[in-house]
Amino acid sequence: MSGYAAVAVAELAAVAVRPEASPLTAVGGAVVDRTPPAVKDWAVREFGNDDKLVLQLGILAALALFAAGTGLLALHRRRTAAVGVLAFGLLGALAATGRPDSTSSLDAVPSVVGAVVGAAVLYVLAGRLPHPSAPPTPASPTPSVSEPPPASPTPSSAVAGTPTPDEGTSAEPPSDEDAGRTPAPATRPSRRVFVLATAGTAAAATGVGFLGRRLNASTAAEAEASRAAVRLPAPASPAPALPRRVDLKLPDLTPYTTPNKRFYRVDTALTVPRPDVGSWRLRLHGKGVKAPLTLDFQDLLSRDLIERDITLTCVSNEVGGPYVSSARWLGVRLKDLLEEAGVKPPSRGGPANQLVARSVDGMTLGTPVETVMDGRDAMLAVGMNGEPLPFDHGFPVRMLVPGLYGYVSACKWIQDIELTTFDAYDVYWVKRDWAREGPIKTQSRIDTPKPLARPKAGRVTVAGVAWAQHKGIDRVEVRVDEGPWQRAELAAEGPLDTWRQWSWQWPATSGSHTLQVRATDRTGYTQTARRTGTVPDGASGRHSVVVNVT
Ligand SMILES: Nc1nc2c(c(=O)[nH]1)N[C@H]1C(S)=C(S)[C@@H](COP(=O)(O)O)O[C@H]1N2
Ligand SMILES: [Mo]
């Protein structure tokens, strides 16, 4: 019960401080920060976009276990148990202040307040319990029924009713007062008082929890409204028209353009940041920047905007995996901004070879300056498929660099761009053993038939997508059971920065068969059988699918 009250109060306090400082989020974030790449990779793979939910449920489960443990301890040593709760809260506080996005020690407040309330509730409630050294006589309910009604179960509910972090500390006195009273009566403390006090605490904690939720929801609604008010200008340079047959529109084949709701999502954010567009600023500064810039959202919108189709891919995508999607993006060409600030690429004598992008949630991503300025459509995107960026995908502004994996280029919720060198600074994922540079590896995927599908013998359509962003796909081949490679039909070609659909008509014979695919990009490289995992620079190898033809 005290654990429940602690979490509820802490979550409410987090609303006052910063949603990201809530202990659940902070501990989760600290876990994310410290998870070895292989394990994180596994979690993303196993739980996909639900990995964060699984993590939070795990933390809640650990919390429940701890609460049960301290509850038992409290039966005998309530002072030690209360201190245990406080120590646990300190851990939460350390996690909150140790996160990359933590800028102030205020972030410790929710955990500390929660722990103090939790400890107090535990101490008080344990004091209400029948003393364990008394003979356990559950079969004697009569005395407690005949006892006078408890004066009031309020002390504990007053504790849980403290709505603000500063008042939270006042939770201590009542418990002391109570502690002094408990040992006094010679008669056994009433079971009924304990039950009432517990029920009162439960009700109050639930109320506090709901209040926290409500406040959080209204902040979300404000952010939602500010996003809805954004009007995106028309692009000065519209996306090149797509050939009609760029999308084969086959059943079960991934569409050429991914709807925003189905676009994959990969990030470390346990609470999706919802920056306020009005106060949002982007700073551009650092080594070799002659004229540092600070831009607001309107400054960005008033520039010439480009519109481009770009396929984004995650380095954590396994061969055949789902972390690749394509959208039509609207944004400001990053090279223009950099040149305006006086930045030169290393090849023209510029002193900075790394561009470090920093998000409002403290994430850092590092991109080669040379690549950003080599003429490709690297951009600060404000629009995605005709609407402002969804919060999940980086509202109000994110970076995109065609041809590079997301973790080295696609900073969401961006707020700062610093020019530096690779020697001077390692960004978040590089500190965690991922490669500094992440060009996307040429890949292909079979979308249909699905693994273990049971198609009928005869003509079966095999189809999928292949990608080699910024290079282009020249050929896709399929083979059955290690037989000869057969050329698939390619869909019409869209921009080089996007994937390409393909299909092949298979004269399928009954039995179990393995289909395998490989792509050749415009540099002449053909995917090999060499399989590597996703760490440190992306998976390689060919996708294959086993089907049972009936
Ligand atoms: N702020 C922030 N930006 C981020 C990340 C992140 O964790 N935080 N993840 C990166 C990674 S690993 C990828 S693959 C892309 C994914 O972008 P999406 O979620 O819009 O598909 O965002 C990148 N930008
Ligand atoms: Mo990624």
XYZ file of C-alpha atoms in Angstrom, residues 81-449:
369
model
C 11.484 -0.742 6.556
C 10.682 2.978 6.335
C 14.385 3.760 5.909
C 14.454 1.117 3.154
C 11.688 2.928 1.312
C 13.587 6.204 1.624
C 16.750 4.577 0.256
C 14.762 3.194 -2.659
C 13.423 6.676 -3.371
C 16.977 7.972 -3.355
C 17.762 5.467 -6.120
C 14.865 6.863 -8.140
C 16.153 10.394 -7.532
C 19.649 9.429 -8.664
C 18.170 7.852 -11.785
C 16.180 11.013 -12.523
C 19.095 13.409 -12.131
C 21.527 11.083 -13.909
C 19.552 10.954 -17.158
C 21.052 12.715 -20.200
C 18.137 15.158 -20.360
C 18.239 16.106 -16.689
C 19.290 19.706 -16.278
C 18.340 20.379 -12.683
C 18.357 18.684 -9.320
C 14.631 19.490 -9.154
C 14.236 16.252 -11.098
C 14.928 14.423 -7.858
C 11.846 15.936 -6.198
C 9.176 13.475 -7.407
C 11.123 10.420 -6.269
C 12.032 11.958 -2.927
C 8.505 13.178 -2.216
C 7.092 9.814 -3.233
C 9.546 7.983 -1.006
C 8.881 10.207 2.010
C 5.137 9.685 1.646
C 5.653 5.964 1.088
C 7.865 5.644 4.153
C 5.418 7.625 6.278
C 2.450 5.579 5.166
C 4.345 2.371 5.791
C 5.401 3.523 9.232
C 1.901 4.602 10.213
C 0.132 1.575 8.796
C 2.629 -0.828 10.329
C 1.960 0.869 13.632
C -1.713 0.050 13.235
C -1.028 -3.619 12.737
C -1.598 -6.107 15.508
C 1.846 -6.697 16.944
C 3.332 -9.866 15.479
C 4.686 -10.938 18.838
C 1.121 -11.175 20.101
C -0.298 -14.645 19.609
C -1.767 -14.882 16.111
C -5.401 -15.316 16.977
C -7.336 -14.712 13.779
C -10.258 -16.607 15.303
C -10.995 -13.827 17.786
C -12.795 -11.114 15.848
C -15.112 -10.348 18.741
C -12.962 -7.910 20.707
C -12.386 -5.649 17.732
C -16.058 -5.543 16.864
C -16.950 -4.480 20.371
C -14.270 -1.824 20.377
C -15.345 1.773 19.913
C -15.221 3.077 16.359
C -11.815 4.544 15.526
C -11.581 8.249 16.173
C -10.651 8.782 12.566
C -8.504 7.087 10.000
C -7.485 10.502 8.726
C -3.792 10.803 9.540
C -2.828 8.549 6.690
C -5.291 9.958 4.189
C -4.174 13.476 5.069
C -0.694 12.348 4.160
C -1.723 11.058 0.792
C -3.816 14.155 0.173
C -0.849 16.498 -0.012
C -0.994 17.726 -3.581
C 2.252 19.616 -4.081
C 5.879 18.631 -3.764
C 6.694 21.254 -1.112
C 3.802 20.210 1.074
C 4.781 16.618 0.666
C 7.527 16.867 3.212
C 4.971 17.852 5.832
C 3.908 14.249 5.643
C 6.457 13.355 8.267
C 5.094 14.986 11.424
C 1.787 13.080 11.564
C 3.639 9.807 11.369
C 5.928 10.759 14.245
C 2.990 11.813 16.317
C 1.323 8.551 15.482
C 4.449 6.591 16.227
C 4.557 8.024 19.690
C 0.997 6.975 20.301
C 1.041 3.441 19.038
C 2.973 1.626 21.719
C 1.001 3.335 24.480
C -2.262 1.326 24.637
C -1.819 -1.938 26.373
C -4.690 -3.414 24.423
C -3.979 -4.768 20.946
C -4.358 -2.071 18.258
C -7.519 -2.543 16.372
C -7.541 -4.596 13.190
C -10.403 -2.404 12.098
C -8.359 0.760 12.447
C -5.682 -0.833 10.333
C -8.142 -1.890 7.654
C -9.808 1.530 7.622
C -6.487 3.340 7.481
C -5.360 1.118 4.646
C -8.579 1.625 2.726
C -8.348 5.381 3.313
C -4.812 5.425 1.979
C -5.794 3.367 -1.048
C -8.639 5.748 -1.857
C -6.489 8.835 -1.375
C -3.590 7.427 -3.399
C -5.971 6.536 -6.206
C -7.363 10.059 -6.128
C -3.876 11.519 -6.261
C -2.958 9.180 -9.090
C -6.001 10.242 -11.093
C -5.269 13.915 -10.470
C -1.741 13.377 -11.810
C -3.136 11.652 -14.854
C -5.652 14.430 -15.474
C -3.016 17.149 -15.275
C -0.746 15.212 -17.611
C -3.613 14.738 -20.056
C -4.385 18.454 -20.161
C -0.747 19.317 -20.923
C -0.933 16.785 -23.736
C -4.110 18.418 -25.019
C -2.388 21.832 -25.112
C 0.511 20.401 -27.083
C -1.948 18.689 -29.422
C -3.735 21.996 -30.000
C -0.487 23.845 -30.741
C 0.366 21.203 -33.323
C -3.088 21.399 -34.866
C -2.633 25.169 -35.272
C 0.497 24.765 -37.415
C -0.023 25.696 -41.086
C 2.686 24.317 -43.346
C 3.622 26.469 -46.355
C 3.852 25.000 -49.846
C 7.335 23.801 -50.816
C 9.540 26.016 -53.000
C 10.892 22.763 -54.404
C 8.116 20.143 -54.557
C 8.833 16.413 -54.580
C 9.455 15.081 -58.086
C 6.312 13.440 -59.461
C 6.287 9.694 -58.868
C 5.853 7.293 -61.778
C 2.465 5.638 -61.628
C 3.872 2.121 -61.267
C 6.102 3.021 -58.315
C 3.559 1.176 -56.161
C 2.519 -2.251 -57.470
C -0.367 -2.256 -54.968
C -0.214 -6.001 -54.434
C -1.978 -7.613 -51.484
C 0.364 -7.848 -48.450
C 3.080 -5.848 -50.193
C 4.330 -2.880 -48.135
C 2.959 0.322 -49.702
C 5.493 2.660 -51.300
C 4.518 5.476 -48.931
C 4.034 4.489 -45.305
C 1.057 6.198 -43.618
C 2.214 8.143 -40.534
C 0.306 5.843 -38.180
C 2.142 2.825 -39.563
C 5.597 4.405 -39.748
C 8.013 2.482 -37.518
C 9.127 4.183 -34.338
C 12.441 3.708 -32.545
C 13.674 5.977 -29.756
C 14.663 5.971 -26.088
C 11.833 8.269 -24.978
C 9.586 6.709 -22.337
C 7.426 9.822 -22.420
C 7.093 11.224 -25.928
C 8.389 14.814 -25.754
C 5.722 17.400 -26.627
C 7.655 20.627 -27.112
C 5.699 23.855 -27.313
C 6.134 25.292 -30.829
C 5.883 28.848 -29.548
C 8.909 28.641 -27.294
C 10.831 26.113 -29.413
C 14.261 27.335 -30.620
C 17.033 25.759 -32.630
C 20.609 26.773 -31.967
C 23.375 26.217 -34.520
C 26.877 26.777 -33.178
C 30.330 25.288 -32.659
C 33.659 24.802 -34.412
C 33.985 26.759 -37.646
C 30.589 28.434 -37.263
C 31.201 32.069 -38.303
C 27.697 33.268 -37.500
C 25.860 31.169 -34.900
C 22.111 31.011 -35.493
C 19.093 30.813 -33.237
C 15.901 30.089 -35.124
C 12.297 29.782 -34.041
C 9.686 27.693 -35.822
C 8.399 30.607 -37.936
C 11.972 31.422 -39.033
C 12.222 27.901 -40.387
C 8.843 28.005 -42.122
C 9.650 31.323 -43.796
C 12.597 29.782 -45.643
C 12.510 27.939 -48.939
C 11.205 24.486 -48.178
C 12.022 21.316 -50.058
C 9.734 18.320 -50.264
C 11.259 14.846 -50.759
C 10.415 11.168 -50.571
C 12.913 9.474 -48.267
C 13.022 5.952 -46.860
C 14.279 5.840 -43.261
C 15.875 2.713 -41.787
C 16.977 1.740 -38.291
C 20.361 0.150 -37.662
C 18.539 -2.229 -35.292
C 16.543 -3.657 -38.166
C 17.303 -7.342 -38.544
C 17.397 -8.925 -41.974
C 13.703 -9.123 -42.916
C 12.734 -6.796 -40.057
C 10.078 -4.050 -39.860
C 12.140 -0.955 -38.933
C 12.114 0.658 -42.350
C 9.453 3.043 -43.645
C 9.069 5.713 -46.275
C 7.405 9.126 -46.226
C 7.161 12.404 -48.092
C 8.997 14.947 -45.956
C 8.887 18.742 -46.007
C 11.750 20.749 -44.592
C 14.633 23.178 -44.827
C 17.765 22.031 -46.604
C 20.367 21.650 -43.878
C 23.263 22.543 -46.182
C 21.730 25.993 -46.813
C 21.529 26.700 -43.092
C 25.079 25.527 -42.491
C 26.432 27.658 -45.313
C 24.523 30.643 -44.020
C 26.284 30.124 -40.685
C 29.633 30.025 -42.477
C 30.258 26.293 -42.075
C 32.556 24.562 -44.561
C 32.836 20.787 -44.998
C 36.228 19.205 -44.137
C 36.962 18.763 -47.852
C 36.910 22.554 -48.186
C 38.989 23.184 -45.109
C 36.281 23.232 -42.452
C 37.557 22.339 -38.958
C 34.492 20.306 -37.899
C 33.872 16.800 -39.214
C 31.013 15.888 -36.884
C 27.610 17.527 -36.570
C 26.080 16.719 -33.187
C 22.309 17.085 -33.037
C 20.740 17.279 -29.594
C 17.054 16.748 -28.839
C 14.870 18.300 -26.163
C 15.096 14.964 -24.318
C 18.879 15.061 -24.253
C 19.533 12.476 -26.973
C 22.641 13.131 -29.071
C 23.243 11.944 -32.634
C 26.439 12.490 -34.631
C 26.567 12.893 -38.412
C 29.549 13.410 -40.732
C 29.527 17.074 -41.848
C 30.908 15.973 -45.213
C 27.851 13.782 -45.851
C 25.369 16.442 -44.752
C 26.923 18.935 -47.193
C 27.650 16.638 -50.167
C 24.551 17.686 -52.066
C 22.036 15.094 -50.864
C 18.702 16.267 -49.465
C 19.704 16.372 -45.789
C 17.013 18.439 -44.110
C 15.402 19.757 -40.985
C 11.941 18.320 -41.524
C 8.760 20.011 -40.324
C 6.226 17.992 -42.314
C 5.523 14.307 -42.900
C 3.079 13.089 -45.532
C 1.256 16.414 -45.682
C 0.920 17.174 -41.983
C 3.128 18.608 -39.226
C 5.413 15.930 -37.790
C 3.527 13.669 -35.414
C 4.868 13.898 -31.825
C 6.118 10.316 -32.121
C 8.228 11.325 -35.087
C 9.839 14.442 -33.696
C 7.449 17.410 -33.646
C 8.127 20.227 -34.248
C 11.402 19.574 -36.137
C 13.625 16.593 -36.857
C 16.703 15.953 -38.916
C 16.925 13.536 -41.861
C 19.932 12.544 -43.936
C 19.097 10.205 -46.833
C 21.358 7.155 -46.945
C 22.284 7.114 -43.243
C 20.714 4.987 -40.527
C 18.409 6.906 -38.191
C 20.709 6.673 -35.165
C 23.413 8.784 -36.852
C 21.170 11.264 -38.614
C 17.479 11.459 -37.829
C 17.356 13.417 -34.540
C 13.730 13.913 -33.471
C 12.596 16.832 -31.293
C 15.844 18.556 -32.270
C 16.845 21.744 -30.470
C 20.578 22.135 -30.919
C 23.173 21.576 -33.636
C 26.804 21.722 -32.631
C 29.734 21.448 -35.016
C 32.625 19.534 -33.542
C 34.956 16.643 -34.350
C 34.546 12.891 -33.980
C 37.668 12.916 -31.820
C 36.263 15.489 -29.441
C 32.889 13.943 -28.719
C 31.131 10.554 -28.687
C 27.339 10.677 -28.954
C 24.861 8.483 -27.063
C 24.925 5.334 -29.235
C 28.652 5.570 -29.963
C 29.291 5.474 -26.202
C 27.295 2.258 -26.315
C 29.425 0.454 -28.881
C 27.589 1.339 -32.084
C 29.595 2.560 -35.060
C 30.356 6.276 -35.448
C 29.293 6.286 -39.064
C 26.201 4.481 -40.251
C 25.623 4.336 -43.994
C 22.581 2.164 -44.712
C 23.427 -1.306 -46.017
C 21.764 -2.500 -49.212
C 18.917 -4.814 -48.220
C 15.874 -6.619 -49.554
C 12.868 -8.185 -47.893
C 10.171 -10.675 -48.858
C 6.781 -9.319 -47.726
C 4.638 -12.004 -49.280
C 4.181 -14.915 -48.878
